[in-house]
Coordinates of C-alpha atoms in Angstrom, one line a residue:
M1 CA 17.8 10.7 6.4
Q2 CA 15.7 7.5 7.2
G3 CA 13.6 9.8 9.4
N4 CA 12.9 12.1 6.5
I5 CA 11.8 9.2 4.4
E6 CA 9.4 7.9 7.0
H7 CA 8.1 11.4 7.6
N8 CA 7.3 11.9 3.9
E9 CA 5.8 8.4 3.6
N10 CA 3.5 9.1 6.6
K11 CA 2.3 12.4 4.9
I12 CA 1.7 10.5 1.7
S13 CA -0.4 7.8 3.6
E14 CA -2.4 10.6 5.3
L15 CA -3.2 12.2 2.0
Y16 CA -4.4 9.0 0.5
A17 CA -6.5 8.3 3.6
H18 CA -8.1 11.7 3.9
T19 CA -8.3 13.3 0.4
T20 CA -11.7 13.1 -1.3
V21 CA -11.5 12.2 -5.0
D22 CA -14.6 12.6 -7.0
G23 CA -15.6 12.4 -10.6
K24 CA -18.5 12.3 -13.0
I25 CA -19.8 10.3 -16.0
V26 CA -20.7 12.6 -18.9
P27 CA -21.9 12.2 -22.4
Q28 CA -19.2 13.0 -25.0
T29 CA -21.0 16.3 -25.7
G30 CA -19.2 17.6 -22.6
S31 CA -22.2 18.2 -20.5
N32 CA -23.1 16.3 -17.3
H33 CA -26.7 16.6 -18.3
V34 CA -28.5 15.0 -21.2
E35 CA -27.7 16.7 -24.4
N36 CA -28.4 15.9 -28.1
G37 CA -29.8 12.5 -27.0
A38 CA -26.6 11.5 -25.2
Y39 CA -28.0 9.7 -22.1
I40 CA -26.1 7.9 -19.4
Y41 CA -27.6 4.4 -19.4
S42 CA -28.4 2.4 -16.3
D43 CA -26.0 -0.4 -17.3
I44 CA -23.1 2.1 -17.0
I45 CA -24.1 3.2 -13.5
D46 CA -24.4 -0.5 -12.5
T47 CA -20.9 -1.2 -13.9
F48 CA -19.4 1.6 -11.8
C49 CA -21.3 0.6 -8.7
E50 CA -20.1 -3.0 -9.0
S51 CA -16.5 -2.0 -9.5
G52 CA -16.0 -1.7 -5.7
Y53 CA -14.4 1.7 -6.1
I54 CA -17.4 4.0 -5.6
D55 CA -18.3 5.3 -2.2
K56 CA -21.4 7.2 -3.1
F57 CA -23.2 8.6 -6.2
I58 CA -25.2 11.7 -6.9
L59 CA -27.7 10.5 -9.5
E60 CA -30.5 12.2 -11.4
A61 CA -32.7 10.8 -14.2
S62 CA -35.5 11.8 -16.4
V63 CA -38.5 10.3 -18.2
S64 CA -41.1 11.8 -20.6
T65 CA -44.5 11.9 -18.8
I66 CA -48.1 12.6 -19.6
L67 CA -50.2 13.6 -16.6
E68 CA -54.0 13.3 -16.7
N69 CA -56.7 14.3 -14.2
A70 CA -59.1 11.4 -14.3
K71 CA -61.9 13.7 -13.1
N72 CA -61.9 16.4 -15.8
K73 CA -59.8 14.5 -18.4
E74 CA -57.3 17.4 -18.7
V75 CA -53.9 16.3 -19.9
V76 CA -50.4 17.8 -19.7
S77 CA -47.2 16.6 -21.4
T78 CA -44.1 17.1 -19.3
E79 CA -40.8 15.6 -18.1
T80 CA -40.3 14.0 -14.7
Y81 CA -37.0 14.4 -13.1
G82 CA -35.9 11.8 -10.5
I83 CA -33.5 13.1 -7.9
G84 CA -32.0 11.4 -4.8
N85 CA -31.0 14.5 -2.8
A86 CA -32.7 17.9 -3.1
S87 CA -29.8 19.7 -1.5
V88 CA -27.5 19.0 -4.4
H89 CA -30.0 19.6 -7.3
E90 CA -29.0 22.8 -8.9
Q91 CA -32.4 24.4 -9.4
I92 CA -33.6 23.5 -5.9
K93 CA -30.3 24.4 -4.3
D94 CA -30.3 27.9 -5.7
D95 CA -34.0 28.3 -5.0
T96 CA -35.0 28.6 -8.6
V97 CA -37.4 25.8 -7.7
D98 CA -38.9 26.6 -4.3
I99 CA -41.1 23.7 -3.3
T100 CA -44.1 23.9 -1.0
Y101 CA -44.9 20.5 0.5
M102 CA -48.2 19.3 1.8
D103 CA -48.3 18.4 5.5
G104 CA -46.3 15.3 6.4
Y105 CA -43.7 15.8 3.6
D106 CA -40.5 17.8 3.2
A107 CA -37.3 17.7 1.1
S108 CA -36.2 14.4 2.8
V109 CA -38.8 12.6 0.6
F110 CA -36.2 12.7 -2.3
E111 CA -33.9 10.5 -0.2
M112 CA -36.5 7.8 -0.1
S113 CA -35.0 4.3 0.1
E114 CA -35.6 1.8 -2.8
E115 CA -36.9 -0.5 -0.1
A116 CA -39.9 1.8 0.6
S117 CA -43.3 0.5 -0.1
D118 CA -45.0 1.0 -3.4
D119 CA -47.6 3.3 -1.8
E120 CA -44.8 5.5 -0.3
K121 CA -43.2 5.7 -3.8
M122 CA -46.3 6.9 -5.6
V123 CA -45.6 10.6 -5.0
M124 CA -44.7 13.6 -7.2
I125 CA -44.1 17.3 -7.2
V126 CA -45.4 19.4 -10.1
S127 CA -45.3 23.1 -11.0
E128 CA -48.1 25.5 -10.2
E129 CA -48.8 25.7 -14.0
I130 CA -49.4 22.0 -14.2
M131 CA -51.6 22.2 -11.0
D132 CA -53.7 24.9 -12.7
S133 CA -53.9 23.2 -16.1
L134 CA -55.1 20.0 -14.6
G135 CA -57.2 21.5 -11.8
L136 CA -55.3 19.8 -9.1
E137 CA -54.7 20.5 -5.4
L138 CA -52.0 19.2 -3.0
G139 CA -53.0 15.7 -2.0
D140 CA -54.8 14.9 -5.2
T141 CA -54.0 11.8 -7.3
V142 CA -53.1 12.1 -10.9
K143 CA -52.6 9.5 -13.6
A144 CA -49.1 9.5 -14.8
V145 CA -48.0 7.8 -18.0
F146 CA -44.3 7.4 -18.1
M147 CA -42.8 6.8 -21.5
Q148 CA -39.2 5.7 -22.4
D149 CA -37.5 4.5 -25.6
S150 CA -35.5 1.4 -24.8
G151 CA -33.4 0.0 -27.7
G152 CA -36.0 1.4 -30.2
L153 CA -38.9 -0.2 -28.3
P154 CA -41.3 2.1 -26.5
I155 CA -41.7 1.4 -22.8
K156 CA -45.0 2.7 -21.3
R157 CA -46.0 2.6 -17.6
E158 CA -49.1 4.0 -16.0
K159 CA -49.3 4.9 -12.3
N160 CA -51.6 6.7 -10.0
V161 CA -49.5 9.2 -8.2
K162 CA -50.2 11.6 -5.3
V163 CA -49.2 15.2 -5.8
I164 CA -47.3 16.1 -2.5
G165 CA -45.7 19.4 -3.5
T166 CA -45.7 22.3 -5.9
Y167 CA -43.4 25.2 -7.0
P168 CA -43.9 28.6 -8.7
Y169 CA -41.5 28.0 -11.6
K170 CA -42.9 30.1 -14.4
S171 CA -40.2 29.1 -16.9
G172 CA -40.9 25.4 -16.9
H173 CA -43.5 22.7 -16.9
F174 CA -41.7 20.0 -15.1
A175 CA -42.5 17.3 -12.5
Y176 CA -40.1 16.0 -9.8
A177 CA -40.1 12.6 -8.0
P178 CA -37.7 10.8 -5.7
L179 CA -35.2 8.8 -7.7
A180 CA -36.4 5.6 -6.0
S181 CA -40.0 6.4 -7.2
L182 CA -38.8 6.9 -10.8
K183 CA -37.1 3.6 -10.7
S184 CA -40.3 2.0 -9.5
F185 CA -42.4 3.9 -12.1
I186 CA -40.3 2.9 -15.2
G187 CA -37.9 0.2 -14.0
N188 CA -34.2 0.6 -13.3
D189 CA -33.1 -1.0 -16.6
N190 CA -35.2 1.5 -18.6
L191 CA -34.0 4.5 -16.7
Y192 CA -31.8 7.2 -18.5
Y193 CA -29.6 9.2 -16.2
T194 CA -29.0 12.9 -16.8
R195 CA -26.5 13.3 -13.9
A196 CA -24.0 10.9 -12.5
E197 CA -21.4 12.2 -10.1
F198 CA -19.4 10.0 -7.7
E199 CA -16.9 9.9 -4.8
I200 CA -14.2 7.2 -4.8
K201 CA -13.7 5.2 -1.6
K202 CA -10.7 6.7 0.3
D203 CA -9.2 3.3 0.8
K204 CA -9.1 3.0 -3.0
N205 CA -7.2 6.2 -3.6
R206 CA -4.0 4.4 -4.1
E207 CA -5.7 2.4 -6.9
I208 CA -7.2 5.2 -9.0
A209 CA -4.9 4.4 -11.9
K210 CA -6.2 0.8 -11.8
F211 CA -9.8 2.0 -11.6
K212 CA -9.3 4.1 -14.8
E213 CA -7.9 1.0 -16.5
I214 CA -10.9 -1.1 -15.4
I215 CA -13.4 1.4 -16.8
S216 CA -11.4 1.7 -20.0
D217 CA -11.3 -2.1 -20.4
V218 CA -15.0 -2.4 -19.8
A219 CA -15.8 0.2 -22.4
K220 CA -13.8 -1.7 -25.0
R221 CA -15.8 -4.9 -24.6
P222 CA -18.0 -5.6 -27.6
E223 CA -21.1 -5.9 -25.5
N224 CA -20.4 -2.5 -24.0
Q225 CA -19.7 -0.4 -27.0
Y226 CA -22.5 2.0 -25.9
M227 CA -20.0 3.2 -23.3
S228 CA -18.1 5.0 -26.0
K229 CA -20.9 7.6 -25.8
I230 CA -19.7 8.7 -22.4
S231 CA -16.5 9.9 -20.7
C232 CA -15.4 9.3 -17.1
L233 CA -13.8 12.4 -15.6
I234 CA -11.9 11.7 -12.4
K235 CA -10.8 14.8 -10.5
D236 CA -7.7 13.5 -8.7
E237 CA -5.5 16.5 -9.5
E238 CA -5.4 17.7 -5.9
L239 CA -4.3 14.3 -4.7
T240 CA -1.7 13.9 -7.5
Q241 CA -0.3 17.4 -7.1
A242 CA 0.1 16.9 -3.3
I243 CA 1.7 13.5 -3.5
E244 CA 3.9 13.8 -6.5
P245 CA 6.6 16.1 -4.9
L246 CA 6.6 14.0 -1.7
Q247 CA 7.0 10.8 -3.7
K248 CA 9.8 12.3 -5.7
N249 CA 11.5 13.3 -2.5
V250 CA 11.1 9.8 -1.1
D251 CA 12.4 8.2 -4.2
L252 CA 15.4 10.6 -4.3
L253 CA 16.2 9.9 -0.6
R254 CA 15.9 6.2 -1.1
L255 CA 18.3 6.5 -4.1
L256 CA 20.8 8.6 -2.1
Y257 CA 20.5 6.7 1.2
P258 CA 22.7 3.6 0.2
V259 CA 25.2 6.0 -1.5
I260 CA 25.5 8.1 1.7
I261 CA 25.8 5.0 3.8
A262 CA 28.6 3.7 1.5
I263 CA 30.4 7.0 1.6
S264 CA 30.0 7.1 5.4
V265 CA 31.6 3.6 5.6
I266 CA 34.4 4.6 3.4
V267 CA 35.0 7.8 5.3
L268 CA 35.0 5.8 8.6
A269 CA 37.4 3.3 7.1
L270 CA 39.7 6.0 5.9
G271 CA 39.6 7.6 9.3
N272 CA 40.5 4.4 11.0
I273 CA 43.4 3.8 8.5
F274 CA 44.6 7.4 9.2
V275 CA 44.5 6.8 12.9
I276 CA 46.4 3.5 12.5
L277 CA 49.0 5.2 10.3
M278 CA 49.4 8.0 12.7
A279 CA 49.8 5.6 15.6
E280 CA 52.5 3.6 13.7
K281 CA 54.3 6.8 12.9
E282 CA 54.3 7.9 16.5
A283 CA 55.5 4.4 17.5
A284 CA 58.4 4.6 15.0

């Protein structure tokens, strides 16, 4: 029985060590994208990152943008989406947005480090419609005015940005930039996230319940009441469903183990008494 207990405990340890548990931060509207003005604020992302439980994040953000060609003074109003990994962005992943890059650039530009130089960060991808409207070609520089509302106060930043890619997306009028670039354009504290999905560190899998309590407690603090606008969905069902029956089995075996030992001792004692009695009977 002790061997069965150890076997189940080893399986539980393996599940905790190797099962990936992920989750996402969503506005209460139920969408993981911005909806009805329900953004995910940068302070919330910082809180999660500083918790010590997050292994990695998939983050996307957006900011209203006005693009202007300084040569012909043509202007376009659009939205710039900052993404950190092109392979997990829905529209790029399913080829709805098929980007053509200028020489020297490819999809890895979206994974740009925040430590990159300012010159490296001043890049953008725009739709062919924007290119035509502004009279741009790949490699041209465009003036980008990034605008964000921060606590009721308008934040406005102007940058000269190189157009390094374009895409034939006829249904939209959008621009894309590496997330690191968008942080540089508008400032991390003024960034509104539209997607925030995360993976929990595997060595923290045993502490997921504690992590949920930490996030709940943080949301209740007076200074963080804005967090009531979001929900944290942690998808740990696979881990829970796999471990729960094993843990119940271990608990049951641990409960029965001393009983079985006691019964074994009693049986052994009764057996010894029986042997002694039989020996005395034969001697008589």
